[in-house]
Short mmCIF file of C-alpha atoms in Angstrom, two decimals:
data_model
loop_
_atom_site.label_atom_id
_atom_site.label_comp_id
_atom_site.label_asym_id
_atom_site.label_seq_id
_atom_site.Cartn_x
_atom_site.Cartn_y
_atom_site.Cartn_z
CA MET A 1 -20.97 -22.07 84.12
CA GLU A 2 -17.91 -19.67 83.06
CA PRO A 3 -17.82 -18.39 79.87
CA SER A 4 -15.16 -19.57 77.36
CA SER A 5 -13.34 -16.31 75.35
CA GLU A 6 -11.62 -18.90 73.35
CA PRO A 7 -13.07 -19.25 70.21
CA LEU A 8 -14.97 -22.58 68.52
CA ALA A 9 -14.36 -24.50 66.03
CA LEU A 10 -16.85 -25.48 63.99
CA PRO A 11 -17.24 -29.31 61.91
CA ALA A 12 -17.52 -30.71 58.99
CA GLY A 13 -19.27 -28.96 56.13
CA PHE A 14 -18.34 -25.34 57.49
CA PRO A 15 -15.15 -22.98 56.17
CA ALA A 16 -11.75 -24.58 57.35
CA ASP A 17 -11.25 -21.59 58.56
CA ALA A 18 -14.49 -20.80 60.52
CA THR A 19 -14.80 -20.12 63.93
CA LEU A 20 -17.37 -18.80 66.58
CA PRO A 21 -17.26 -17.23 70.06
CA ALA A 22 -17.86 -20.18 72.68
CA VAL A 23 -19.96 -18.09 73.88
CA VAL A 24 -22.53 -18.86 71.26
CA VAL A 25 -22.79 -22.17 71.72
CA GLU A 26 -22.99 -21.40 75.92
CA LEU A 27 -26.26 -19.44 75.85
CA GLY A 28 -27.37 -22.38 73.46
CA ARG A 29 -27.01 -24.97 76.48
CA ARG A 30 -28.51 -22.41 78.90
CA PHE A 31 -31.47 -22.16 76.64
CA GLU A 32 -31.63 -26.11 76.42
CA ALA A 33 -31.23 -26.46 80.32
CA ALA A 34 -34.37 -23.75 79.81
CA GLY A 35 -36.31 -26.41 77.88
CA HIS A 36 -35.99 -24.06 75.00
CA ALA A 37 -34.80 -23.75 72.10
CA LEU A 38 -32.19 -21.37 69.88
CA SER A 39 -30.35 -20.60 66.92
CA LEU A 40 -28.16 -18.66 66.01
CA VAL A 41 -29.56 -16.59 62.03
CA GLY A 42 -29.26 -14.67 59.79
CA GLY A 43 -26.05 -12.36 58.90
CA PRO A 44 -23.88 -14.31 60.65
CA VAL A 45 -24.50 -17.49 60.22
CA ARG A 46 -23.87 -15.95 56.29
CA ASP A 47 -20.50 -14.34 57.13
CA LEU A 48 -19.22 -17.30 58.29
CA PHE A 49 -19.99 -19.44 54.88
CA LEU A 50 -18.35 -16.19 52.87
CA GLY A 51 -14.99 -15.85 55.27
CA ARG A 52 -16.19 -12.78 56.64
CA PRO A 53 -15.68 -12.16 60.55
CA VAL A 54 -18.95 -12.56 62.72
CA VAL A 55 -19.63 -9.25 64.46
CA ASP A 56 -23.44 -9.26 64.93
CA LEU A 57 -24.57 -12.20 67.32
CA ASP A 58 -27.67 -12.40 66.13
CA PHE A 59 -30.41 -15.67 67.48
CA THR A 60 -33.79 -16.77 67.81
CA THR A 61 -35.92 -18.62 70.07
CA ASP A 62 -39.49 -19.84 71.05
CA ALA A 63 -39.13 -18.38 74.68
CA ASP A 64 -40.87 -15.56 74.99
CA PRO A 65 -39.05 -12.13 76.15
CA ASP A 66 -39.92 -13.22 79.87
CA ALA A 67 -37.88 -16.68 79.34
CA THR A 68 -35.37 -14.63 77.33
CA GLU A 69 -34.51 -12.31 80.01
CA ARG A 70 -34.48 -15.38 83.09
CA VAL A 71 -31.75 -17.21 80.85
CA GLY A 72 -29.54 -15.04 80.55
CA ALA A 73 -30.16 -13.51 84.41
CA GLY A 74 -26.97 -14.25 86.60
CA TRP A 75 -24.71 -15.12 83.19
CA ALA A 76 -25.01 -12.17 80.87
CA ASP A 77 -22.91 -9.18 82.07
CA ALA A 78 -26.00 -6.65 81.41
CA VAL A 79 -28.75 -7.36 79.99
CA TRP A 80 -30.83 -4.32 78.14
CA ASP A 81 -34.80 -4.70 77.20
CA VAL A 82 -35.47 -2.16 74.88
CA GLY A 83 -35.81 -3.93 72.19
CA ARG A 84 -38.90 -5.89 74.19
CA ARG A 85 -41.79 -5.23 72.61
CA PHE A 86 -40.15 -6.43 69.16
CA GLY A 87 -39.71 -9.35 71.34
CA THR A 88 -35.55 -8.69 71.66
CA ILE A 89 -34.11 -8.78 74.51
CA GLY A 90 -30.41 -8.39 74.38
CA PHE A 91 -26.86 -9.46 76.58
CA GLN A 92 -23.88 -8.51 77.69
CA GLN A 93 -21.36 -11.47 78.00
CA GLY A 94 -17.56 -11.31 78.17
CA GLY A 95 -17.39 -7.93 75.02
CA TRP A 96 -19.84 -9.41 73.19
CA GLN A 97 -22.95 -8.25 72.42
CA LEU A 98 -25.89 -11.25 71.22
CA GLU A 99 -29.03 -10.08 70.41
CA VAL A 100 -32.67 -13.20 71.03
CA THR A 101 -35.36 -12.32 69.48
CA THR A 102 -38.22 -14.68 69.94
CA TYR A 103 -40.36 -16.29 66.90
CA ARG A 104 -41.53 -13.31 64.65
CA ALA A 105 -44.06 -12.81 62.20
CA GLU A 106 -43.78 -8.98 60.79
CA GLN A 107 -45.73 -7.24 58.60
CA TYR A 108 -45.93 -3.59 57.71
CA ASP A 109 -49.90 -1.98 57.21
CA PRO A 110 -50.09 -0.93 53.39
CA ALA A 111 -50.68 2.84 54.87
CA SER A 112 -48.37 2.89 57.94
CA ARG A 113 -44.32 3.25 58.39
CA LYS A 114 -43.88 0.72 61.31
CA PRO A 115 -43.88 -2.78 61.13
CA GLN A 116 -46.92 -5.12 63.59
CA VAL A 117 -45.31 -7.75 65.48
CA ALA A 118 -46.83 -10.77 65.84
CA PHE A 119 -44.97 -14.10 68.06
CA GLY A 120 -44.88 -17.23 65.69
CA ASP A 121 -44.01 -20.30 66.84
CA SER A 122 -41.66 -22.51 64.61
CA LEU A 123 -38.28 -21.72 63.40
CA GLU A 124 -39.24 -22.44 59.96
CA ASP A 125 -41.77 -20.07 60.14
CA ASP A 126 -39.70 -17.39 61.48
CA LEU A 127 -36.59 -17.76 58.93
CA LEU A 128 -39.57 -17.39 56.04
CA ARG A 129 -40.59 -13.91 56.86
CA ARG A 130 -36.57 -13.32 56.65
CA ASP A 131 -35.49 -11.18 54.02
CA PHE A 132 -33.16 -12.93 51.89
CA THR A 133 -32.67 -16.99 51.31
CA VAL A 134 -28.53 -16.14 52.02
CA ASN A 135 -30.27 -14.52 55.28
CA ALA A 136 -32.79 -17.02 55.83
CA MET A 137 -30.82 -20.11 57.44
CA ALA A 138 -30.00 -20.92 60.91
CA LEU A 139 -27.63 -23.05 63.62
CA ARG A 140 -28.74 -24.51 65.89
CA LEU A 141 -28.00 -24.31 69.27
CA PRO A 142 -26.22 -25.62 70.50
CA GLU A 143 -25.17 -28.34 68.63
CA LEU A 144 -24.72 -26.89 65.27
CA GLU A 145 -27.05 -28.02 62.69
CA LEU A 146 -27.63 -26.12 59.77
CA VAL A 147 -31.39 -25.37 59.27
CA ASP A 148 -31.38 -24.17 54.97
CA PRO A 149 -35.10 -24.73 54.13
CA HIS A 150 -34.92 -22.20 51.26
CA GLY A 151 -31.43 -22.86 49.52
CA GLY A 152 -29.58 -19.90 50.95
CA MET A 153 -26.47 -21.79 50.25
CA ARG A 154 -26.97 -22.48 46.64
CA ASP A 155 -27.98 -19.19 46.84
CA LEU A 156 -24.30 -18.12 48.88
CA ALA A 157 -22.31 -19.81 46.06
CA ALA A 158 -23.85 -18.50 43.14
CA GLY A 159 -23.97 -14.96 44.92
CA VAL A 160 -27.35 -14.22 44.18
CA LEU A 161 -29.98 -12.53 45.97
CA ARG A 162 -33.75 -14.31 46.28
CA THR A 163 -36.50 -14.12 48.60
CA PRO A 164 -37.35 -17.32 50.30
CA GLY A 165 -40.57 -16.39 49.49
CA ALA A 166 -42.69 -14.39 46.79
CA PRO A 167 -40.53 -11.12 46.27
CA GLU A 168 -43.76 -8.98 46.40
CA ASP A 169 -44.58 -10.80 50.05
CA SER A 170 -41.46 -10.27 51.45
CA PHE A 171 -41.42 -5.63 49.80
CA SER A 172 -44.84 -6.02 51.57
CA ASP A 173 -44.23 -6.97 54.51
CA ASP A 174 -41.15 -4.15 54.43
CA PRO A 175 -40.19 -1.91 51.80
CA LEU A 176 -37.09 -1.56 53.40
CA ARG A 177 -35.50 -4.73 52.13
CA MET A 178 -35.30 -3.59 48.51
CA MET A 179 -33.05 -1.28 49.51
CA ARG A 180 -31.21 -3.58 51.84
CA ALA A 181 -31.28 -5.53 48.64
CA ALA A 182 -29.11 -3.28 46.77
CA ARG A 183 -27.24 -2.19 50.09
CA PHE A 184 -26.02 -6.22 49.63
CA ALA A 185 -25.11 -5.56 45.86
CA SER A 186 -22.44 -3.20 47.06
CA GLN A 187 -21.22 -4.79 50.11
CA LEU A 188 -21.22 -8.51 49.38
CA GLY A 189 -21.42 -8.08 45.13
CA PHE A 190 -24.48 -9.94 45.10
CA THR A 191 -26.63 -9.81 42.25
CA VAL A 192 -30.44 -10.15 42.18
CA ALA A 193 -32.88 -12.60 40.63
CA ASP A 194 -34.23 -11.32 37.77
CA GLU A 195 -37.83 -11.54 39.99
CA VAL A 196 -36.54 -9.66 42.62
CA GLU A 197 -35.55 -7.06 40.72
CA ARG A 198 -39.10 -6.91 39.05
CA ALA A 199 -40.75 -6.54 41.72
CA MET A 200 -38.46 -4.06 43.24
CA THR A 201 -39.36 -1.63 40.15
CA ASP A 202 -42.91 -2.63 40.30
CA MET A 203 -43.16 -2.53 43.71
CA ALA A 204 -40.92 1.07 44.45
CA GLU A 205 -43.78 3.72 44.87
CA ARG A 206 -44.00 1.76 48.92
CA ILE A 207 -40.57 2.63 50.00
CA THR A 208 -42.33 6.10 50.75
CA ILE A 209 -44.17 4.59 53.42
CA ILE A 210 -40.35 4.05 55.37
CA SER A 211 -38.88 6.31 57.54
CA ALA A 212 -36.50 9.20 56.09
CA GLU A 213 -34.00 7.91 59.07
CA ARG A 214 -34.34 4.42 58.18
CA VAL A 215 -33.87 5.10 54.28
CA ARG A 216 -30.60 7.30 55.36
CA ASP A 217 -28.96 4.02 57.39
CA GLU A 218 -29.34 2.14 54.37
CA LEU A 219 -28.27 4.25 51.67
CA VAL A 220 -25.25 4.75 54.70
CA LYS A 221 -24.69 1.30 54.83
CA LEU A 222 -25.13 1.21 51.06
CA ILE A 223 -22.45 4.29 50.26
CA SER A 224 -20.33 2.56 52.62
CA GLY A 225 -19.69 -0.57 50.44
CA ARG A 226 -17.10 -1.96 48.25
CA ASP A 227 -18.54 -1.95 44.96
CA PRO A 228 -21.06 1.33 46.24
CA ARG A 229 -21.88 1.62 42.75
CA ALA A 230 -23.63 -2.16 41.38
CA GLY A 231 -25.99 -1.26 44.63
CA LEU A 232 -26.87 2.83 43.69
CA ASP A 233 -27.17 1.09 39.93
CA LEU A 234 -29.88 -0.99 40.94
CA LEU A 235 -31.96 1.83 42.56
CA VAL A 236 -31.34 4.21 40.36
CA ARG A 237 -32.52 1.17 37.37
CA THR A 238 -35.87 -0.19 39.89
CA GLY A 239 -36.97 3.74 40.29
CA LEU A 240 -36.16 3.87 44.26
CA ALA A 241 -34.08 6.29 43.38
CA GLU A 242 -36.60 8.44 42.43
CA HIS A 243 -38.26 8.09 46.03
CA VAL A 244 -35.05 8.13 47.62
CA LEU A 245 -32.23 10.31 45.52
CA PRO A 246 -34.26 12.21 42.86
CA GLU A 247 -31.21 14.22 41.83
CA LEU A 248 -29.47 10.47 41.23
CA PRO A 249 -31.01 9.72 38.25
CA ALA A 250 -31.77 13.38 37.41
CA LEU A 251 -28.24 12.99 36.36
CA GLN A 252 -29.09 10.80 33.57
CA LEU A 253 -28.98 13.98 30.68
CA GLU A 254 -29.87 13.16 26.98
CA THR A 255 -26.88 13.97 25.59
CA ASP A 256 -27.36 15.59 22.20
CA GLU A 257 -26.51 14.63 18.51
CA HIS A 258 -22.83 15.79 18.55
CA HIS A 259 -22.46 14.68 22.19
CA ARG A 260 -20.42 17.19 23.13
CA HIS A 261 -21.13 16.75 27.15
CA LYS A 262 -19.93 13.45 29.20
CA ASP A 263 -23.39 11.27 30.73
CA VAL A 264 -23.16 12.90 34.28
CA TYR A 265 -24.30 10.07 35.68
CA ALA A 266 -21.54 7.56 34.38
CA HIS A 267 -19.63 9.80 35.38
CA SER A 268 -20.83 10.96 38.72
CA LEU A 269 -20.29 7.07 39.22
CA THR A 270 -17.28 7.28 38.13
CA VAL A 271 -15.82 9.83 40.53
CA LEU A 272 -16.88 7.55 43.36
CA GLU A 273 -15.26 4.59 42.56
CA GLN A 274 -12.26 6.81 42.08
CA ALA A 275 -13.08 8.43 45.32
CA VAL A 276 -12.79 5.07 47.26
CA GLU A 277 -9.76 4.73 45.57
CA GLN A 278 -8.45 7.82 47.12
CA GLU A 279 -9.85 7.35 50.64
CA ALA A 280 -6.26 5.57 51.81
CA ARG A 281 -4.42 8.85 51.16
CA TYR A 282 -6.30 11.71 52.15
CA SER A 283 -9.08 10.54 54.47
CA ASP A 284 -8.43 8.45 58.37
CA ALA A 285 -11.96 7.74 58.68
CA SER A 286 -12.86 3.80 55.72
CA PRO A 287 -15.34 4.70 54.64
CA ASP A 288 -15.09 8.04 54.31
CA VAL A 289 -19.07 8.78 54.48
CA VAL A 290 -18.51 12.67 53.96
CA LEU A 291 -16.34 12.10 50.68
CA ARG A 292 -18.14 9.59 49.35
CA LEU A 293 -21.73 11.26 49.45
CA ALA A 294 -19.75 14.46 47.85
CA ALA A 295 -18.19 12.26 45.28
CA LEU A 296 -21.46 11.12 44.32
CA LEU A 297 -23.44 14.21 44.47
CA HIS A 298 -20.83 17.36 43.91
CA ASP A 299 -22.28 17.52 39.94
CA VAL A 300 -26.50 17.62 40.99
CA GLY A 301 -26.83 20.69 40.05
CA LYS A 302 -25.80 20.33 36.65
CA PRO A 303 -28.91 19.27 35.19
CA ALA A 304 -30.41 22.88 35.96
CA THR A 305 -27.88 24.80 34.79
CA ARG A 306 -27.12 22.95 31.16
CA ARG A 307 -27.30 25.58 28.19
CA PHE A 308 -26.66 24.91 24.79
CA GLU A 309 -24.40 27.75 23.76
CA PRO A 310 -24.56 29.38 19.99
CA SER A 311 -21.41 28.18 19.86
CA GLY A 312 -22.28 24.54 20.44
CA ALA A 313 -21.00 24.30 23.46
CA VAL A 314 -22.86 23.04 26.71
CA SER A 315 -21.98 24.78 29.80
CA PHE A 316 -23.18 24.54 33.60
CA ARG A 317 -22.16 27.53 34.57
CA HIS A 318 -22.77 27.95 38.33
CA HIS A 319 -23.55 24.51 38.90
CA GLU A 320 -21.30 23.38 42.24
CA ASN A 321 -23.18 26.61 44.25
CA VAL A 322 -26.86 25.12 42.58
CA GLY A 323 -26.04 21.46 43.47
CA ALA A 324 -24.58 22.74 46.85
CA LYS A 325 -28.48 24.36 47.63
CA LEU A 326 -30.16 20.98 46.00
CA VAL A 327 -27.45 18.90 48.38
CA ARG A 328 -28.56 20.82 51.36
CA LYS A 329 -32.06 20.52 51.13
CA ARG A 330 -31.64 16.12 50.33
CA LEU A 331 -29.25 15.52 53.30
CA LYS A 332 -31.85 17.29 55.85
CA ALA A 333 -34.67 15.52 54.16
CA LEU A 334 -33.65 12.05 54.83
CA ARG A 335 -32.48 13.58 58.39
CA PHE A 336 -28.63 13.88 57.77
CA ASP A 337 -26.59 15.06 60.95
CA ASN A 338 -25.87 18.95 60.57
CA ASP A 339 -21.94 18.05 60.89
CA THR A 340 -22.58 16.27 57.08
CA VAL A 341 -24.99 18.07 55.97
CA LYS A 342 -22.52 20.87 55.88
CA ALA A 343 -19.23 19.30 55.03
CA VAL A 344 -20.89 17.29 51.43
CA ALA A 345 -22.33 20.61 50.66
CA ARG A 346 -19.43 22.85 51.70
CA LEU A 347 -17.23 20.15 49.73
CA VAL A 348 -20.03 20.44 46.00
CA GLU A 349 -19.73 24.24 46.63
CA LEU A 350 -15.96 23.94 46.57
CA HIS A 351 -15.20 21.10 44.04
CA MET A 352 -14.95 23.51 41.06
CA ARG A 353 -12.23 26.06 42.75
CA PHE A 354 -9.56 24.52 41.41
CA TYR A 355 -9.79 24.72 37.43
CA GLY A 356 -7.85 26.98 35.93
CA TYR A 357 -4.33 26.59 38.72
CA GLY A 358 -2.98 25.10 35.92
CA ASP A 359 -3.76 27.11 33.30
CA ALA A 360 -3.37 30.89 34.85
CA GLY A 361 -1.33 29.36 37.78
CA TRP A 362 -2.47 30.83 41.56
CA THR A 363 -0.64 33.74 43.86
CA ASP A 364 0.75 32.91 46.17
CA SER A 365 -2.81 34.48 48.35
CA ALA A 366 -4.88 32.36 46.06
CA VAL A 367 -3.49 29.18 47.35
CA ARG A 368 -4.29 30.71 50.56
CA ARG A 369 -7.60 31.71 50.16
CA TYR A 370 -8.36 27.69 48.93
CA VAL A 371 -6.75 26.37 52.38
CA HIS A 372 -9.08 29.06 54.33
CA ASP A 373 -12.26 28.01 52.08
CA ALA A 374 -11.40 24.59 53.01
CA GLY A 375 -10.84 24.07 55.90
CA ASP A 376 -11.07 21.38 58.00
CA LEU A 377 -11.88 19.58 55.08
CA LEU A 378 -8.72 20.44 52.95
CA PRO A 379 -7.69 16.70 52.46
CA ARG A 380 -11.56 15.71 51.27
CA LEU A 381 -11.02 17.94 48.98
CA HIS A 382 -8.14 17.15 47.32
CA ALA A 383 -9.53 13.81 47.51
CA LEU A 384 -12.56 14.88 45.40
CA THR A 385 -10.57 17.01 43.17
CA ARG A 386 -8.62 14.57 42.14
CA SER A 387 -11.69 11.85 41.68
CA ASP A 388 -13.18 14.42 39.34
CA VAL A 389 -10.94 13.73 36.50
CA THR A 390 -12.37 11.15 34.50
CA THR A 391 -10.81 11.78 31.23
CA ARG A 392 -10.27 9.65 28.21
CA ASN A 393 -7.62 12.08 27.17
CA ARG A 394 -4.71 10.89 29.14
CA ARG A 395 -2.78 13.99 28.12
CA LYS A 396 -5.19 16.00 30.27
CA ALA A 397 -5.77 13.80 32.54
CA GLU A 398 -1.91 13.37 33.35
CA ARG A 399 -1.44 17.74 33.29
CA LEU A 400 -4.49 17.93 35.75
CA ALA A 401 -2.96 15.46 37.71
CA HIS A 402 0.61 17.30 37.87
CA ALA A 403 -1.44 21.07 38.63
CA TYR A 404 -2.59 19.34 41.20
CA ASP A 405 0.66 17.98 42.42
CA ASP A 406 1.87 21.79 42.09
CA LEU A 407 -0.51 22.55 44.34
CA GLU A 408 -0.47 20.42 47.07
CA ARG A 409 3.38 21.07 47.41
CA ARG A 410 2.73 25.09 47.34
CA ILE A 411 0.21 24.54 50.19
CA GLU A 412 2.73 22.37 52.16
CA GLU A 413 5.21 25.36 50.99
CA ILE A 414 3.48 28.12 52.35
CA ALA A 415 2.33 25.89 55.57
CA GLU A 416 5.25 25.92 56.99
CA ALA A 417 6.56 29.23 55.92
CA GLU A 418 3.14 30.87 57.43
CA GLU A 419 1.75 27.84 60.22
CA MET A 420 -1.27 28.19 57.14
CA ALA A 421 -3.26 25.33 58.74
CA ALA A 422 -4.31 28.13 61.22
CA VAL A 423 -5.04 30.79 59.28
CA ARG A 424 -6.11 34.54 61.30
CA PRO A 425 -5.92 38.15 61.57
CA ASP A 426 -2.74 39.18 62.71
CA LEU A 427 -5.10 41.01 65.97
CA ASP A 428 -7.70 39.61 67.24
CA GLY A 429 -10.69 41.15 69.06
CA GLU A 430 -9.88 42.00 72.14
CA GLN A 431 -6.59 44.15 70.34
CA ILE A 432 -8.87 46.01 68.23
CA MET A 433 -11.45 46.99 69.99
CA ALA A 434 -8.61 48.25 72.63
CA LEU A 435 -6.30 49.73 69.65
CA LEU A 436 -10.01 51.68 68.12
CA GLY A 437 -11.36 52.34 71.54
CA ILE A 438 -15.09 50.45 70.51
CA ARG A 439 -16.94 48.84 72.51
CA PRO A 440 -18.17 44.40 71.55
CA GLY A 441 -20.92 44.79 67.63
CA PRO A 442 -20.42 44.64 63.97
CA VAL A 443 -18.03 46.89 63.46
CA VAL A 444 -15.50 44.74 65.65
CA GLY A 445 -16.43 41.67 62.75
CA ARG A 446 -16.22 43.81 60.02
CA ALA A 447 -12.78 44.63 61.23
CA TYR A 448 -12.07 41.02 61.76
CA ARG A 449 -12.79 40.00 57.92
CA HIS A 450 -10.99 43.36 56.45
CA LEU A 451 -7.39 41.74 58.39
CA LEU A 452 -8.59 38.31 57.75
CA GLU A 453 -8.68 39.39 53.97
CA TRP A 454 -5.24 40.88 54.27
CA ARG A 455 -3.81 38.76 56.30
CA LEU A 456 -4.92 35.94 53.25
CA ASP A 457 -3.67 38.59 50.25
CA GLU A 458 -0.38 39.16 51.74
CA GLY A 459 1.11 37.04 54.41
CA PRO A 460 1.32 37.27 58.05
CA HIS A 461 2.70 40.64 59.34
CA GLU A 462 3.99 42.05 62.91
CA PRO A 463 1.66 43.61 65.22
CA GLU A 464 2.70 47.01 64.43
CA VAL A 465 2.31 47.18 60.62
CA ALA A 466 -1.34 45.51 61.31
CA GLU A 467 -1.96 47.81 63.20
CA ALA A 468 -1.16 50.82 61.01
CA GLU A 469 -3.34 48.89 58.67
CA LEU A 470 -6.37 48.58 60.89
CA ARG A 471 -5.93 52.25 61.49
CA ARG A 472 -6.08 53.19 57.95
CA TRP A 473 -8.74 51.06 57.33
CA TRP A 474 -11.22 52.56 60.28
CA ALA A 475 -10.22 56.48 59.01
CA GLU A 476 -13.01 55.30 55.96
CA GLN A 477 -15.27 53.81 58.13
CA PRO A 478 -18.33 56.26 58.69
CA GLU A 479 -18.60 55.24 62.53
CA ALA A 480 -14.94 56.85 62.98
CA SER A 481 -16.15 60.21 62.07
CA ALA A 482 -19.40 59.54 63.65
CA SER A 483 -18.47 58.69 66.92
CA SER A 484 -16.00 60.71 69.45
CA SER A 485 -15.21 57.38 71.61
CA ALA A 486 -13.98 55.74 68.12
CA ALA A 487 -10.48 57.64 68.27
CA PRO A 488 -7.48 54.85 68.44
CA THR A 489 -6.05 54.48 71.82
CA GLU A 490 -2.39 54.51 72.26
CA ARG A 491 -1.33 50.65 73.17
#
């Protein structure tokens, strides 16, 4: 049977513009011919009715993994079995990836992070083990018959998350489903049924048996959704955040009786929302996880640095430095990659740098330093700084926006004049060693840093001027007089 690349129109009862890749029915016919049942299940069925593009093609079958592999042999372009122990065999066909899993009953041992997998013998039992009713629907193949024993269509229409059985049983089977509820609130705009939220609250501590990597992956999907605030609010409200991201609920500082500082938690969620809006302007990535994490966590240093001053004001001195350390520690605990950890922590550290620009103005040297310190993160720092303005004082907000417009204009002007995007000293390490007659070592690094600071302060110079400055600096160093080999050489 030759695979077709044409999309398949669906029968009455489906959205008018809903289509499936023809490969779905082709695979169903192959299983039928082999005497096995096959159904498209879970997310792709849900997305068909939501009018979302179907990307993941997940199937469930009564065939065991060996039988599944035989069905695809000679038809699939490629086969992989890394999920065999969980009952999953993967196929690639015509540019599509298809994962077929044997009916199963999966649950967690109360003290274990790893699922115990047992294969089931019916589609209905398999659907009962699914996380939410909207994901517990299936299309029997090849006939495209909808199977919906738990009211998934009803809940889909209402935009409500319920579990097929008791939520306590579902979350006991796989505690990560509690975070998945928050993720769907962010991605799909669903609300959570009262009994589901109660179970999440009562069982929040059970999330601690899940590996940091799986928690991280769910958190990234939540942050990347169209309404991350809804998902994060649910994590905080149910107490899950206390276990997976405790710095977030810690932002719910008690407001003093005179309300001399804003609600830091609400402010942080608003900054995140505004950063999402800024992505199109400043980021090549959408969603930009680094920017969104930095926006959410930029003020996590405030609880530890809050002080009530004698004047009655509330201060958070150096909260950006404290926050950067907390962010670094938390993201490492969640097993984020080093590049993400460094980038988010650096943005948190720099997010206060701009304030004061509009009042006092900056020299060209200060503008150069701002660009140099941000490095490749400069566009994200622009987005974060603009997003951090949540004041209801319209005049103040406009003043800060105009000030940042001015800073960006000056950065562009100086960059054009000096090619500032790649600011380096006027002399490189080889030139420094040749000029001073020294070997590689710490002194070369000190000289390089001095020339870089000088370059940032005063802008670029001709080589002769840079050489004169290097000789002047060298004459003040103890190594210059301590070693006869340190005498400057002529070029």
